[in-house]
CSV table of C-alpha atoms and ligand atoms in Angstrom, one decimal:
chain,number,residue,atom,x,y,z
A,1,UNK,CA,-10.8,24.8,36.3
A,2,UNK,CA,-9.5,21.8,34.4
A,3,UNK,CA,-11.9,19.6,32.5
A,4,UNK,CA,-10.8,16.1,33.2
A,5,UNK,CA,-11.9,12.7,32.1
A,6,UNK,CA,-12.8,10.2,34.8
A,7,UNK,CA,-10.2,7.7,33.6
A,8,UNK,CA,-7.5,10.3,34.5
A,9,UNK,CA,-9.0,11.3,37.8
A,10,UNK,CA,-6.3,9.9,40.0
A,11,UNK,CA,-3.9,12.6,38.8
A,12,UNK,CA,-6.3,15.2,40.3
A,13,UNK,CA,-6.7,14.0,43.9
A,14,UNK,CA,-7.3,17.0,46.2
A,15,UNK,CA,-8.0,19.3,43.2
A,16,UNK,CA,-11.1,21.0,41.9
A,17,UNK,CA,-12.1,19.8,38.5
A,18,UNK,CA,-14.8,19.9,35.9
A,19,UNK,CA,-16.4,16.7,34.6
A,20,UNK,CA,-18.5,16.9,31.5
A,21,UNK,CA,-21.0,14.0,31.3
A,22,UNK,CA,-24.4,12.5,31.9
A,23,UNK,CA,-26.4,11.4,34.9
A,24,UNK,CA,-26.0,7.6,35.1
A,25,UNK,CA,-28.1,7.2,38.2
A,26,UNK,CA,-28.8,9.0,41.5
A,27,UNK,CA,-30.2,8.4,44.9
A,28,UNK,CA,-30.7,10.5,48.0
A,29,UNK,CA,-30.2,9.7,51.7
A,30,UNK,CA,-31.4,12.3,54.2
A,31,UNK,CA,-29.7,15.6,53.3
A,32,UNK,CA,-27.2,14.0,50.9
A,33,UNK,CA,-27.6,13.5,47.1
A,34,UNK,CA,-25.5,10.9,45.4
A,35,UNK,CA,-25.1,11.3,41.7
A,36,UNK,CA,-23.4,8.7,39.5
A,37,UNK,CA,-21.8,10.7,36.7
A,38,UNK,CA,-20.5,9.0,33.5
A,39,UNK,CA,-18.4,10.7,30.9
A,40,UNK,CA,-17.7,7.8,28.5
A,41,UNK,CA,-14.4,7.0,30.1
A,42,UNK,CA,-15.8,5.8,33.5
A,43,UNK,CA,-18.3,6.5,36.2
A,44,UNK,CA,-17.7,8.6,39.3
A,45,UNK,CA,-19.9,9.2,42.3
A,46,UNK,CA,-20.6,12.8,43.1
A,47,UNK,CA,-21.7,13.7,46.6
A,48,UNK,CA,-23.8,16.8,47.0
A,49,UNK,CA,-24.8,18.4,50.3
A,50,UNK,CA,-26.3,21.7,51.3
A,51,UNK,CA,-23.0,22.6,52.9
A,52,UNK,CA,-20.7,21.9,49.9
A,53,UNK,CA,-23.0,22.5,47.0
A,54,UNK,CA,-24.4,25.8,45.8
A,55,UNK,CA,-28.0,26.2,46.8
A,56,UNK,CA,-29.2,26.5,43.2
A,57,UNK,CA,-27.4,23.3,42.1
A,58,UNK,CA,-28.4,21.3,45.1
A,59,UNK,CA,-32.1,22.1,44.7
A,60,UNK,CA,-32.0,21.1,41.0
A,61,UNK,CA,-30.7,17.6,41.6
A,62,UNK,CA,-34.1,16.1,42.5
A,63,UNK,CA,-35.4,17.1,39.0
A,64,UNK,CA,-32.5,15.5,37.1
A,65,UNK,CA,-33.5,12.6,34.8
A,66,UNK,CA,-31.3,9.7,34.1
A,67,UNK,CA,-29.0,10.6,31.1
A,68,UNK,CA,-29.5,14.3,31.6
A,69,UNK,CA,-26.3,16.0,30.3
A,70,UNK,CA,-24.5,18.0,33.0
A,71,UNK,CA,-21.2,19.7,33.7
A,72,UNK,CA,-20.2,19.1,37.3
A,73,UNK,CA,-17.6,21.0,39.2
A,74,UNK,CA,-16.2,19.7,42.4
A,75,UNK,CA,-13.3,18.5,44.5
A,76,UNK,CA,-11.7,15.1,43.8
A,77,UNK,CA,-11.4,13.0,47.0
A,78,UNK,CA,-9.8,9.7,47.6
A,79,UNK,CA,-12.2,7.1,48.8
A,80,UNK,CA,-11.3,3.5,49.3
A,81,UNK,CA,-15.0,2.3,49.1
A,82,UNK,CA,-15.3,3.6,45.5
A,83,UNK,CA,-14.7,1.1,42.7
A,84,UNK,CA,-12.4,3.7,41.1
A,85,UNK,CA,-10.8,4.9,44.3
A,86,UNK,CA,-12.2,8.5,44.1
A,87,UNK,CA,-15.3,10.5,44.6
A,88,UNK,CA,-16.3,14.0,43.8
A,89,UNK,CA,-17.5,16.5,46.3
A,90,UNK,CA,-20.0,18.4,44.2
A,91,UNK,CA,-19.7,22.2,44.2
A,92,UNK,CA,-21.9,23.1,41.3
A,93,UNK,CA,-23.8,21.6,38.4
A,94,UNK,CA,-24.6,23.1,35.1
A,95,UNK,CA,-27.4,21.4,33.2
A,96,UNK,CA,-27.0,21.2,29.5
A,97,UNK,CA,-30.1,19.2,28.8
A,98,UNK,CA,-32.7,17.6,31.0
A,99,UNK,CA,-35.9,16.7,29.3
A,100,UNK,CA,-37.5,13.3,28.9
A,101,UNK,CA,-37.6,10.2,31.1
A,102,UNK,CA,-34.9,7.9,29.8
A,103,UNK,CA,-36.5,4.7,28.4
A,104,UNK,CA,-33.8,2.3,29.7
A,105,UNK,CA,-34.3,2.0,33.5
A,106,UNK,CA,-32.3,0.0,36.1
A,107,UNK,CA,-35.0,-2.7,36.0
A,108,UNK,CA,-34.4,-5.5,33.5
A,109,UNK,CA,-35.6,-5.2,30.0
A,110,UNK,CA,-36.2,-7.8,27.3
A,111,UNK,CA,-33.5,-8.1,24.7
A,112,UNK,CA,-35.7,-7.0,21.8
A,113,UNK,CA,-36.4,-3.7,23.6
A,114,UNK,CA,-32.7,-3.2,24.2
A,115,UNK,CA,-31.8,-4.0,20.6
A,116,UNK,CA,-34.5,-1.6,19.4
A,117,UNK,CA,-32.8,1.0,21.6
A,118,UNK,CA,-29.2,0.0,20.9
A,119,UNK,CA,-28.3,3.7,20.2
A,120,UNK,CA,-29.0,4.3,23.9
A,121,UNK,CA,-28.2,0.8,25.3
A,122,UNK,CA,-24.5,1.3,24.5
A,123,UNK,CA,-24.4,3.9,27.3
A,124,UNK,CA,-25.1,1.1,29.9
A,125,UNK,CA,-22.2,-0.1,32.0
A,126,UNK,CA,-21.9,-3.7,30.7
A,127,UNK,CA,-22.2,-2.6,27.0
A,128,UNK,CA,-19.7,0.1,27.7
A,129,UNK,CA,-17.2,-2.4,29.1
A,130,UNK,CA,-17.6,-4.9,26.2
A,131,UNK,CA,-17.1,-2.2,23.6
A,132,UNK,CA,-14.1,-0.8,25.3
A,133,UNK,CA,-12.6,-4.3,25.3
A,134,UNK,CA,-13.5,-4.6,21.6
A,135,UNK,CA,-11.5,-1.5,20.9
A,136,UNK,CA,-8.5,-2.8,22.8
A,137,UNK,CA,-8.6,-6.1,21.0
A,138,UNK,CA,-8.6,-4.4,17.6
A,139,UNK,CA,-5.6,-2.2,18.7
A,140,UNK,CA,-3.8,-5.3,20.1
A,141,UNK,CA,-4.3,-7.3,16.9
A,142,UNK,CA,-3.2,-4.5,14.7
A,143,UNK,CA,-0.1,-3.7,16.8
A,144,UNK,CA,0.9,-7.3,16.7
A,145,UNK,CA,0.7,-7.5,13.0
A,146,UNK,CA,2.5,-4.2,12.5
A,147,UNK,CA,5.3,-5.3,14.8
A,148,UNK,CA,5.7,-8.5,12.7
A,149,UNK,CA,6.1,-6.4,9.6
A,150,UNK,CA,2.6,-6.7,8.1
A,151,UNK,CA,1.3,-3.8,5.9
A,152,UNK,CA,-2.4,-2.9,6.2
A,153,UNK,CA,-4.0,-2.7,2.8
A,154,UNK,CA,-7.8,-2.5,2.5
A,155,UNK,CA,-9.9,-4.9,0.4
A,156,UNK,CA,-12.9,-3.7,-1.5
A,157,UNK,CA,-16.5,-4.2,-0.3
A,158,UNK,CA,-18.1,-4.3,-3.7
A,159,UNK,CA,-16.8,-7.4,-5.5
A,160,UNK,CA,-17.6,-9.4,-8.7
A,161,UNK,CA,-17.3,-12.8,-7.1
A,162,UNK,CA,-17.9,-15.0,-4.0
A,163,UNK,CA,-15.1,-15.9,-1.6
A,164,UNK,CA,-16.8,-18.1,0.9
A,165,UNK,CA,-19.5,-19.9,-1.2
A,166,UNK,CA,-22.6,-18.7,-2.8
A,167,UNK,CA,-25.2,-19.5,-0.2
A,168,UNK,CA,-24.5,-16.4,2.0
A,169,UNK,CA,-23.9,-13.8,-0.7
A,170,UNK,CA,-25.6,-10.4,-0.5
A,171,UNK,CA,-25.9,-8.8,-3.9
A,172,UNK,CA,-26.2,-5.2,-4.9
A,173,UNK,CA,-27.0,-3.4,-8.2
A,174,UNK,CA,-23.8,-1.8,-9.3
A,175,UNK,CA,-24.9,0.6,-12.1
A,176,UNK,CA,-26.8,-2.2,-13.8
A,177,UNK,CA,-24.2,-4.8,-13.2
A,178,UNK,CA,-24.5,-7.4,-10.4
A,179,UNK,CA,-22.1,-7.0,-7.6
A,180,UNK,CA,-21.7,-8.9,-4.3
A,181,UNK,CA,-20.8,-7.5,-0.9
A,182,UNK,CA,-17.5,-8.9,0.4
A,183,UNK,CA,-17.7,-12.0,2.5
A,184,UNK,CA,-13.9,-11.8,3.2
A,185,UNK,CA,-11.0,-9.7,1.9
A,186,UNK,CA,-8.9,-12.8,1.4
A,187,UNK,CA,-8.8,-13.0,-2.4
A,188,UNK,CA,-7.6,-9.4,-2.6
A,189,UNK,CA,-5.0,-10.1,0.2
A,190,UNK,CA,-3.6,-12.8,-2.0
A,191,UNK,CA,-3.0,-10.2,-4.7
A,192,UNK,CA,-1.5,-7.6,-2.3
A,193,UNK,CA,0.7,-10.2,-0.5
A,194,UNK,CA,2.3,-11.0,-3.9
A,195,UNK,CA,3.0,-7.3,-4.2
A,196,UNK,CA,4.0,-6.5,-0.6
A,197,UNK,CA,5.0,-9.8,1.0
A,198,UNK,CA,3.1,-9.7,4.3
A,199,UNK,CA,-0.2,-7.8,4.4
A,200,UNK,CA,-3.5,-7.7,6.3
A,201,UNK,CA,-6.9,-6.2,5.8
A,202,UNK,CA,-9.4,-5.2,8.5
A,203,UNK,CA,-13.0,-4.5,7.5
A,204,UNK,CA,-16.5,-5.7,7.5
A,205,UNK,CA,-17.6,-9.0,6.1
A,206,UNK,CA,-21.1,-9.4,4.9
A,207,UNK,CA,-22.9,-12.7,4.8
A,208,UNK,CA,-26.6,-13.5,4.5
A,209,UNK,CA,-26.6,-15.9,7.4
A,210,UNK,CA,-30.2,-17.1,7.5
A,211,UNK,CA,-30.1,-18.9,10.8
A,212,UNK,CA,-30.3,-17.2,14.2
A,213,UNK,CA,-27.5,-18.3,16.4
A,214,UNK,CA,-25.5,-16.7,19.2
A,215,UNK,CA,-22.4,-16.8,17.0
A,216,UNK,CA,-23.6,-15.3,13.7
A,217,UNK,CA,-24.0,-11.8,12.5
A,218,UNK,CA,-24.8,-10.7,8.9
A,219,UNK,CA,-22.1,-7.9,9.2
A,220,UNK,CA,-19.0,-8.8,11.2
A,221,UNK,CA,-15.5,-7.6,11.2
A,222,UNK,CA,-12.5,-9.6,10.3
A,223,UNK,CA,-8.7,-9.1,10.6
A,224,UNK,CA,-7.1,-11.1,7.8
A,225,UNK,CA,-3.4,-11.5,7.5
A,226,UNK,CA,-1.8,-13.1,4.4
A,227,UNK,CA,1.8,-14.1,3.7
A,228,UNK,CA,3.7,-15.0,0.5
A,229,UNK,CA,6.2,-17.9,0.7
A,230,UNK,CA,4.3,-19.3,3.7
A,231,UNK,CA,2.8,-22.6,4.7
A,232,UNK,CA,0.1,-23.9,7.0
A,233,UNK,CA,2.5,-24.0,9.9
A,234,UNK,CA,3.4,-20.3,9.5
A,235,UNK,CA,-0.3,-19.3,9.5
A,236,UNK,CA,-0.9,-21.4,12.6
A,237,UNK,CA,2.1,-19.9,14.5
A,238,UNK,CA,1.0,-16.4,13.6
A,239,UNK,CA,-2.6,-17.1,14.8
A,240,UNK,CA,-1.4,-18.5,18.1
A,241,UNK,CA,1.0,-15.6,18.7
A,242,UNK,CA,-1.7,-13.1,17.9
A,243,UNK,CA,-4.3,-14.6,20.2
A,244,UNK,CA,-1.9,-15.1,23.0
A,245,UNK,CA,-0.7,-11.5,22.7
A,246,UNK,CA,-4.2,-10.1,22.5
A,247,UNK,CA,-5.5,-11.9,25.5
A,248,UNK,CA,-2.6,-10.7,27.7
A,249,UNK,CA,-2.9,-7.2,26.4
A,250,UNK,CA,-6.5,-7.0,27.3
A,251,UNK,CA,-5.9,-8.5,30.8
A,252,UNK,CA,-3.2,-5.8,31.3
A,253,UNK,CA,-5.1,-2.8,29.9
A,254,UNK,CA,-8.8,-3.5,30.4
A,255,UNK,CA,-8.9,-5.0,33.9
A,256,UNK,CA,-11.5,-2.5,35.0
A,257,UNK,CA,-13.8,-3.4,32.2
A,258,UNK,CA,-13.4,-7.2,32.8
A,259,UNK,CA,-14.2,-6.5,36.5
A,260,UNK,CA,-17.4,-4.7,35.5
A,261,UNK,CA,-18.3,-7.8,33.4
A,262,UNK,CA,-17.4,-10.1,36.3
A,263,UNK,CA,-15.3,-12.1,33.9
A,264,UNK,CA,-13.5,-15.0,35.6
A,265,UNK,CA,-10.0,-14.4,34.1
A,266,UNK,CA,-8.3,-17.5,35.6
A,267,UNK,CA,-8.3,-19.4,32.3
A,268,UNK,CA,-7.5,-16.3,30.2
A,269,UNK,CA,-4.4,-15.5,32.4
A,270,UNK,CA,-2.9,-19.0,31.9
A,271,UNK,CA,-3.1,-18.9,28.1
A,272,UNK,CA,0.1,-19.7,26.5
A,273,UNK,CA,1.1,-20.7,22.9
A,274,UNK,CA,1.5,-23.3,21.4
A,275,UNK,CA,-2.1,-24.4,21.6
A,276,UNK,CA,-3.3,-28.1,21.4
A,277,UNK,CA,-4.0,-29.4,17.9
A,278,UNK,CA,-6.2,-32.2,16.7
A,279,UNK,CA,-6.9,-33.3,13.1
A,280,UNK,CA,-10.4,-33.2,11.8
A,281,UNK,CA,-11.0,-37.0,12.2
A,282,UNK,CA,-10.0,-36.9,15.8
A,283,UNK,CA,-12.3,-33.9,16.4
A,284,UNK,CA,-15.2,-35.8,14.9
A,285,UNK,CA,-14.4,-38.8,17.1
A,286,UNK,CA,-14.3,-36.6,20.3
A,287,UNK,CA,-17.5,-34.8,19.4
A,288,UNK,CA,-19.3,-38.2,19.1
A,289,UNK,CA,-17.8,-39.3,22.4
A,290,UNK,CA,-19.1,-36.1,24.0
A,291,UNK,CA,-22.6,-37.1,22.9
A,292,UNK,CA,-23.2,-34.9,19.9
A,293,UNK,CA,-23.6,-37.2,16.9
A,294,UNK,CA,-22.0,-36.4,13.6
A,295,UNK,CA,-20.6,-38.3,10.6
A,296,UNK,CA,-17.1,-38.1,9.1
A,297,UNK,CA,-17.2,-35.7,6.2
A,298,UNK,CA,-19.7,-33.3,7.9
A,299,UNK,CA,-18.9,-29.9,9.2
A,300,UNK,CA,-19.3,-29.0,12.9
A,301,UNK,CA,-22.6,-27.4,13.7
A,302,UNK,CA,-23.2,-25.1,16.7
A,303,UNK,CA,-23.9,-28.0,19.2
A,304,UNK,CA,-20.8,-29.9,18.1
A,305,UNK,CA,-18.6,-26.9,18.3
A,306,UNK,CA,-20.0,-26.1,21.7
A,307,UNK,CA,-19.4,-29.5,23.3
A,308,UNK,CA,-15.9,-29.7,21.9
A,309,UNK,CA,-15.0,-26.2,23.0
A,310,UNK,CA,-16.4,-26.9,26.4
A,311,UNK,CA,-13.9,-29.7,26.8
A,312,UNK,CA,-10.9,-27.4,26.5
A,313,UNK,CA,-9.3,-24.9,28.9
A,314,UNK,CA,-7.1,-23.3,26.3
A,315,UNK,CA,-7.7,-22.2,22.7
A,316,UNK,CA,-7.1,-25.2,20.4
A,317,UNK,CA,-7.0,-26.0,16.7
A,318,UNK,CA,-8.7,-28.4,14.4
A,319,UNK,CA,-6.6,-29.0,11.2
A,320,UNK,CA,-6.9,-30.7,7.8
A,321,UNK,CA,-10.6,-30.3,7.1
A,322,UNK,CA,-12.2,-32.3,4.2
A,323,UNK,CA,-12.2,-30.5,0.8
A,324,UNK,CA,-15.9,-30.8,0.4
A,325,UNK,CA,-16.7,-28.6,3.4
A,326,UNK,CA,-14.1,-25.9,2.7
A,327,UNK,CA,-13.8,-23.2,0.1
A,328,UNK,CA,-12.4,-23.5,-3.4
A,329,UNK,CA,-9.1,-21.8,-2.7
A,330,UNK,CA,-8.0,-24.3,0.0
A,331,UNK,CA,-4.7,-26.2,-0.8
A,332,UNK,CA,-5.1,-29.9,-1.0
A,333,UNK,CA,-3.1,-32.0,1.5
A,334,UNK,CA,-1.1,-34.2,-0.8
A,335,UNK,CA,-0.4,-36.7,2.0
A,336,UNK,CA,-4.1,-37.4,2.9
A,337,UNK,CA,-6.6,-37.9,0.2
A,338,UNK,CA,-9.6,-35.5,0.4
A,339,UNK,CA,-8.1,-33.3,3.1
A,340,UNK,CA,-6.9,-29.7,2.9
A,341,UNK,CA,-4.1,-27.7,4.5
A,342,UNK,CA,-6.6,-25.8,6.7
A,343,UNK,CA,-7.1,-25.0,10.3
A,344,UNK,CA,-9.7,-23.4,12.6
A,345,UNK,CA,-8.7,-22.0,15.9
A,346,UNK,CA,-11.4,-22.4,18.6
A,347,UNK,CA,-11.8,-20.6,21.9
A,348,UNK,CA,-12.5,-22.8,25.0
A,349,UNK,CA,-15.3,-22.5,27.5
A,350,UNK,CA,-17.8,-23.4,24.8
A,351,UNK,CA,-17.1,-20.5,22.5
A,352,UNK,CA,-15.8,-22.3,19.4
A,353,UNK,CA,-14.3,-21.0,16.2
A,354,UNK,CA,-12.7,-17.6,16.2
A,355,UNK,CA,-10.2,-18.1,13.3
A,356,UNK,CA,-10.4,-19.9,10.0
A,357,UNK,CA,-7.5,-20.2,7.6
A,358,UNK,CA,-4.8,-22.2,5.9
A,359,UNK,CA,-2.7,-22.6,2.8
A,360,UNK,CA,-4.0,-21.5,-0.6
A,361,UNK,CA,-4.0,-23.5,-3.8
A,362,UNK,CA,-1.3,-22.0,-5.9
A,363,UNK,CA,-1.4,-24.2,-8.9
A,364,UNK,CA,-3.6,-22.7,-11.7
A,365,UNK,CA,-4.8,-26.1,-13.0
A,366,UNK,CA,-6.0,-27.3,-9.5
A,367,UNK,CA,-7.6,-24.0,-8.8
A,368,UNK,CA,-9.6,-24.1,-12.1
A,369,UNK,CA,-10.8,-27.6,-11.3
A,370,UNK,CA,-12.0,-26.4,-7.9
A,371,UNK,CA,-13.8,-23.5,-9.4
A,372,UNK,CA,-15.5,-25.7,-11.9
A,373,UNK,CA,-16.4,-28.4,-9.4
A,374,UNK,CA,-18.3,-25.7,-7.4
A,375,UNK,CA,-20.0,-24.2,-10.4
A,376,UNK,CA,-18.5,-20.8,-9.7
A,377,UNK,CA,-18.2,-18.4,-12.7
A,378,UNK,CA,-14.7,-18.7,-14.1
A,379,UNK,CA,-14.9,-15.2,-15.7
A,380,UNK,CA,-15.2,-13.5,-12.3
A,381,UNK,CA,-12.0,-15.1,-11.1
A,382,UNK,CA,-9.8,-14.3,-14.1
A,383,UNK,CA,-7.8,-11.7,-12.1
A,384,UNK,CA,-7.4,-14.2,-9.3
A,385,UNK,CA,-6.1,-16.9,-11.6
A,386,UNK,CA,-3.6,-14.4,-13.0
A,387,UNK,CA,-1.9,-14.5,-9.5
A,388,UNK,CA,-1.1,-18.2,-10.3
A,389,UNK,CA,0.2,-17.4,-13.7
A,390,UNK,CA,2.8,-14.7,-12.7
A,391,UNK,CA,5.2,-15.8,-10.1
A,392,UNK,CA,2.8,-18.0,-8.1
A,393,UNK,CA,4.2,-19.1,-4.7
A,394,UNK,CA,3.0,-21.0,-1.7
A,395,UNK,CA,1.0,-18.6,0.6
A,396,UNK,CA,-1.1,-18.8,3.6
A,397,UNK,CA,-3.3,-16.7,5.9
A,398,UNK,CA,-6.4,-16.6,8.0
A,399,UNK,CA,-9.3,-14.5,9.2
A,400,UNK,CA,-10.0,-13.6,12.8
A,401,UNK,CA,-13.6,-12.8,13.6
A,402,UNK,CA,-13.5,-9.7,15.9
A,403,UNK,CA,-16.9,-10.2,17.5
A,404,UNK,CA,-16.1,-13.9,18.2
A,405,UNK,CA,-12.9,-13.1,20.1
A,406,UNK,CA,-14.6,-10.2,21.9
A,407,UNK,CA,-17.5,-12.5,23.1
A,408,UNK,CA,-15.0,-15.0,24.4
A,409,UNK,CA,-12.6,-12.6,26.2
A,410,UNK,CA,-15.5,-10.7,27.7
A,411,UNK,CA,-17.4,-13.9,28.5
A,412,UNK,CA,-20.6,-12.7,26.9
A,413,UNK,CA,-23.0,-15.3,25.7
A,414,UNK,CA,-24.3,-13.7,22.5
A,415,UNK,CA,-22.3,-12.0,19.8
A,416,UNK,CA,-24.9,-9.3,19.3
A,417,UNK,CA,-23.5,-7.4,22.3
A,418,UNK,CA,-19.9,-7.3,20.9
A,419,UNK,CA,-20.4,-4.8,18.1
A,420,UNK,CA,-21.9,-1.2,18.5
A,421,UNK,CA,-24.7,-1.8,16.0
A,422,UNK,CA,-25.4,-5.5,15.4
A,423,UNK,CA,-26.8,-6.7,12.0
A,424,UNK,CA,-28.6,-10.0,12.2
A,425,UNK,CA,-31.4,-11.8,10.5
A,426,UNK,CA,-34.4,-9.5,10.9
A,427,UNK,CA,-32.6,-6.6,12.4
A,428,UNK,CA,-31.3,-3.5,10.6
A,429,UNK,CA,-32.6,-0.8,13.0
A,430,UNK,CA,-31.2,1.4,14.5
B,501,4AD,O1,-13.9,-19.2,8.5
B,501,4AD,P1,-14.3,-18.0,7.7
B,501,4AD,O2,-15.5,-18.1,6.8
B,501,4AD,O3,-13.0,-17.8,6.8
B,501,4AD,C1,-12.8,-16.8,5.9
B,501,4AD,O4,-13.6,-15.9,5.6
B,501,4AD,C2,-11.5,-16.8,5.2
B,501,4AD,N1,-11.6,-16.2,3.9
B,501,4AD,C3,-10.5,-16.0,6.1
B,501,4AD,C4,-9.1,-15.9,5.6
B,501,4AD,O5,-8.5,-17.0,5.5
B,501,4AD,N2,-8.6,-14.8,5.2
B,501,4AD,O6,-14.4,-16.7,8.6
B,501,4AD,C5,-13.3,-16.3,9.4
B,501,4AD,C6,-13.8,-16.0,10.8
B,501,4AD,C7,-14.4,-17.1,11.5
B,501,4AD,O7,-13.5,-17.9,12.2
B,501,4AD,C8,-15.3,-16.4,12.5
B,501,4AD,O8,-14.5,-16.0,13.6
B,501,4AD,C9,-15.7,-15.2,11.8
B,501,4AD,O9,-14.8,-15.0,10.7
B,501,4AD,N3,-17.1,-15.4,11.2
B,501,4AD,C10,-18.2,-14.8,11.7
B,501,4AD,N4,-18.4,-13.9,12.8
B,501,4AD,C11,-19.6,-13.5,13.0
B,501,4AD,N5,-20.7,-13.8,12.3
B,501,4AD,C12,-20.5,-14.6,11.2
B,501,4AD,N6,-21.6,-14.9,10.4
B,501,4AD,C13,-19.3,-15.1,10.9
B,501,4AD,N7,-18.8,-15.9,9.9
B,501,4AD,C14,-17.5,-16.1,10.1
B,502,MG,MG1,-14.7,-21.0,9.2
């Protein structure tokens, strides 16, 4: 008998198959036992009766706990009432393990309890759907970049210097030397793009974010492309194309999961690049008009980002941020004093920033001034300054926060559900 995965079940209609999985839920009605069986790729309803099921298997069903591991053999039947279109007439059940009462029950639990049991919570249907979308997004983004000729080159996690400012640095003892955990692979991408032209890295970014928000993790994953001989406009176009492609790929390949999440996909389906753009000043003005007060020169906080992002139906961009609220590597905008050639791409429906990027300063003198102005240790950046001494060229890139785009596409409110094991202020278990 063939062992099949539930996601492939339609190829086995009318056949006897074996499903290896776990008890997701069960109920009984008169002489019938309904078993929801999950195998990681989906959930199928098994129907057991005294007539179709062996006596031994049938009598054991009442003792099965949720999440007991079982191998079920049965006949695949088409059934239009099933969410997947098929059910299983259960012939026999082999129990692999059936021991303790499963702590997560169908009743609602508090989020602290669920996070404490994250290693089990990921088996639940909604979490399963979100993490399947996450995997699809990662694949889409990487496919997009490969198709555009980008080479994937990994950046280190242990680093001697800060990329995104010193306030969120995690440090580590590196054989007696002080090391920092990477906040972004960007600086290393700038080196590899001068060696390979178009590159990207994909890995964890670590930041000691000390405030609790629904948008911040201390460990999140970024996809960061970087291009030599490129300008702000090139980075913006790449970001737009990537987001457009990714959204439509998920709609095409993960419809089942978005249905489970009850995601309203109307706005997602209509996404099409280019996206609207506003400059920083205009964005500040609109935020004030929307009732969240802020001054020119300040960065957008969570409430400001939310109201602005609620006022859009499509992803949009804010460009030309002030120097003082951006990192040392940002290229100055020579046409507007105090502004940089930078952009953020924000997701609509209140989600906010999912991408940050721009053009990099490629003049060694300007870069040194920026490093000094921010009191960063020049020594640690010696290698980075070398990039401006040997064949320096205009270059640009950006970072896409995977958890942020997953939250938006799935329509989940809090970023903690978009990664298998979230790391946040006050949480490192499990
Ligand atoms: O805007 P950020 O800080 O930009 C950089 O790190 C650049 N060095 C990237 C580059 O140009 N190569 O971060 C980029 C993205 C944000 O837009 C956001 O999506 C995500 O990373 N991000 C976070 N996601 C979750 N939790 C956090 N604490 C995040 N901080 C940033
Ligand atoms: Mg940013």
